[in-house]
Amino acid sequence: MKKQKTPSQKAGRTLFIILLSVFGVVFVANGFLIYYATSSFSGLTSPNAYEEGLRYQPPKKPTS
């Protein structure tokens, strides 16, 4: 004969499955966002950004 589960055992298993599902959705969403962020834009607007940054001179403020 099978031993019947108590309501607290059923609730515990259900809560565990819900918790795993929520974390699974979060991990999948984070993975997608990381993939999209790394593959969509390199961050460079110029092929020589470092050298241009070294030569950059901020505009001088006008004296009054």
PDB file of C-alpha atoms in Angstrom:
ATOM      1  CA  MET A   1       0.000   0.000   0.000  1.00  0.00           C
ATOM      2  CA  LYS A   2       1.193   3.498  -0.824  1.00  0.00           C
ATOM      3  CA  LYS A   3       1.746   5.968   1.914  1.00  0.00           C
ATOM      4  CA  GLN A   4      -0.226   9.126   1.226  1.00  0.00           C
ATOM      5  CA  LYS A   5       1.577  12.431   1.375  1.00  0.00           C
ATOM      6  CA  THR A   6       0.484  14.968   3.913  1.00  0.00           C
ATOM      7  CA  PRO A   7      -0.638  18.415   2.762  1.00  0.00           C
ATOM      8  CA  SER A   8       2.592  19.958   4.069  1.00  0.00           C
ATOM      9  CA  GLN A   9       4.685  17.611   1.885  1.00  0.00           C
ATOM     10  CA  LYS A  10       2.640  18.529  -1.186  1.00  0.00           C
ATOM     11  CA  ALA A  11       2.930  22.240  -0.400  1.00  0.00           C
ATOM     12  CA  GLY A  12       6.672  21.922   0.131  1.00  0.00           C
ATOM     13  CA  ARG A  13       7.195  20.185  -3.197  1.00  0.00           C
ATOM     14  CA  THR A  14       5.010  22.748  -4.985  1.00  0.00           C
ATOM     15  CA  LEU A  15       6.901  25.632  -3.390  1.00  0.00           C
ATOM     16  CA  PHE A  16      10.216  24.034  -4.391  1.00  0.00           C
ATOM     17  CA  ILE A  17       9.098  23.664  -8.021  1.00  0.00           C
ATOM     18  CA  ILE A  18       7.852  27.267  -8.114  1.00  0.00           C
ATOM     19  CA  LEU A  19      11.128  28.503  -6.626  1.00  0.00           C
ATOM     20  CA  LEU A  20      13.188  26.577  -9.186  1.00  0.00           C
ATOM     21  CA  SER A  21      10.990  27.891 -11.998  1.00  0.00           C
ATOM     22  CA  VAL A  22      11.400  31.508 -10.900  1.00  0.00           C
ATOM     23  CA  PHE A  23      15.178  31.191 -10.651  1.00  0.00           C
ATOM     24  CA  GLY A  24      15.245  29.413 -14.006  1.00  0.00           C
ATOM     25  CA  VAL A  25      13.387  32.267 -15.683  1.00  0.00           C
ATOM     26  CA  VAL A  26      15.753  34.798 -14.092  1.00  0.00           C
ATOM     27  CA  PHE A  27      18.848  32.885 -15.279  1.00  0.00           C
ATOM     28  CA  VAL A  28      17.485  32.548 -18.817  1.00  0.00           C
ATOM     29  CA  ALA A  29      16.609  36.261 -18.972  1.00  0.00           C
ATOM     30  CA  ASN A  30      20.038  37.247 -17.643  1.00  0.00           C
ATOM     31  CA  GLY A  31      21.722  34.952 -20.147  1.00  0.00           C
ATOM     32  CA  PHE A  32      19.796  36.513 -23.016  1.00  0.00           C
ATOM     33  CA  LEU A  33      20.608  40.044 -21.867  1.00  0.00           C
ATOM     34  CA  ILE A  34      24.310  39.220 -21.460  1.00  0.00           C
ATOM     35  CA  TYR A  35      24.424  37.665 -24.929  1.00  0.00           C
ATOM     36  CA  TYR A  36      22.621  40.626 -26.492  1.00  0.00           C
ATOM     37  CA  ALA A  37      24.838  43.169 -24.713  1.00  0.00           C
ATOM     38  CA  THR A  38      28.075  41.514 -25.789  1.00  0.00           C
ATOM     39  CA  SER A  39      27.054  40.846 -29.384  1.00  0.00           C
ATOM     40  CA  SER A  40      25.223  44.031 -30.351  1.00  0.00           C
ATOM     41  CA  PHE A  41      27.612  46.945 -29.733  1.00  0.00           C
ATOM     42  CA  SER A  42      31.362  46.880 -29.253  1.00  0.00           C
ATOM     43  CA  GLY A  43      31.445  50.278 -27.573  1.00  0.00           C
ATOM     44  CA  LEU A  44      33.924  51.778 -30.023  1.00  0.00           C
ATOM     45  CA  THR A  45      32.868  54.647 -32.246  1.00  0.00           C
ATOM     46  CA  SER A  46      36.284  55.131 -33.788  1.00  0.00           C
ATOM     47  CA  PRO A  47      38.941  52.625 -34.845  1.00  0.00           C
ATOM     48  CA  ASN A  48      41.609  54.682 -33.019  1.00  0.00           C
ATOM     49  CA  ALA A  49      39.645  55.705 -29.935  1.00  0.00           C
ATOM     50  CA  TYR A  50      42.587  55.400 -27.534  1.00  0.00           C
ATOM     51  CA  GLU A  51      44.879  57.648 -29.583  1.00  0.00           C
ATOM     52  CA  GLU A  52      42.111  60.196 -30.137  1.00  0.00           C
ATOM     53  CA  GLY A  53      41.493  60.265 -26.399  1.00  0.00           C
ATOM     54  CA  LEU A  54      45.150  60.974 -25.709  1.00  0.00           C
ATOM     55  CA  ARG A  55      45.113  63.910 -28.155  1.00  0.00           C
ATOM     56  CA  TYR A  56      41.829  65.338 -26.835  1.00  0.00           C
ATOM     57  CA  GLN A  57      41.999  68.919 -25.595  1.00  0.00           C
ATOM     58  CA  PRO A  58      38.839  70.116 -23.839  1.00  0.00           C
ATOM     59  CA  PRO A  59      37.466  73.442 -25.080  1.00  0.00           C
ATOM     60  CA  LYS A  60      38.682  76.421 -23.121  1.00  0.00           C
ATOM     61  CA  LYS A  61      36.165  78.426 -21.129  1.00  0.00           C
ATOM     62  CA  PRO A  62      35.787  82.006 -22.305  1.00  0.00           C
ATOM     63  CA  THR A  63      37.089  84.570 -19.867  1.00  0.00           C
ATOM     64  CA  SER A  64      34.894  87.549 -19.177  1.00  0.00           C
TER      65      SER A  64
END
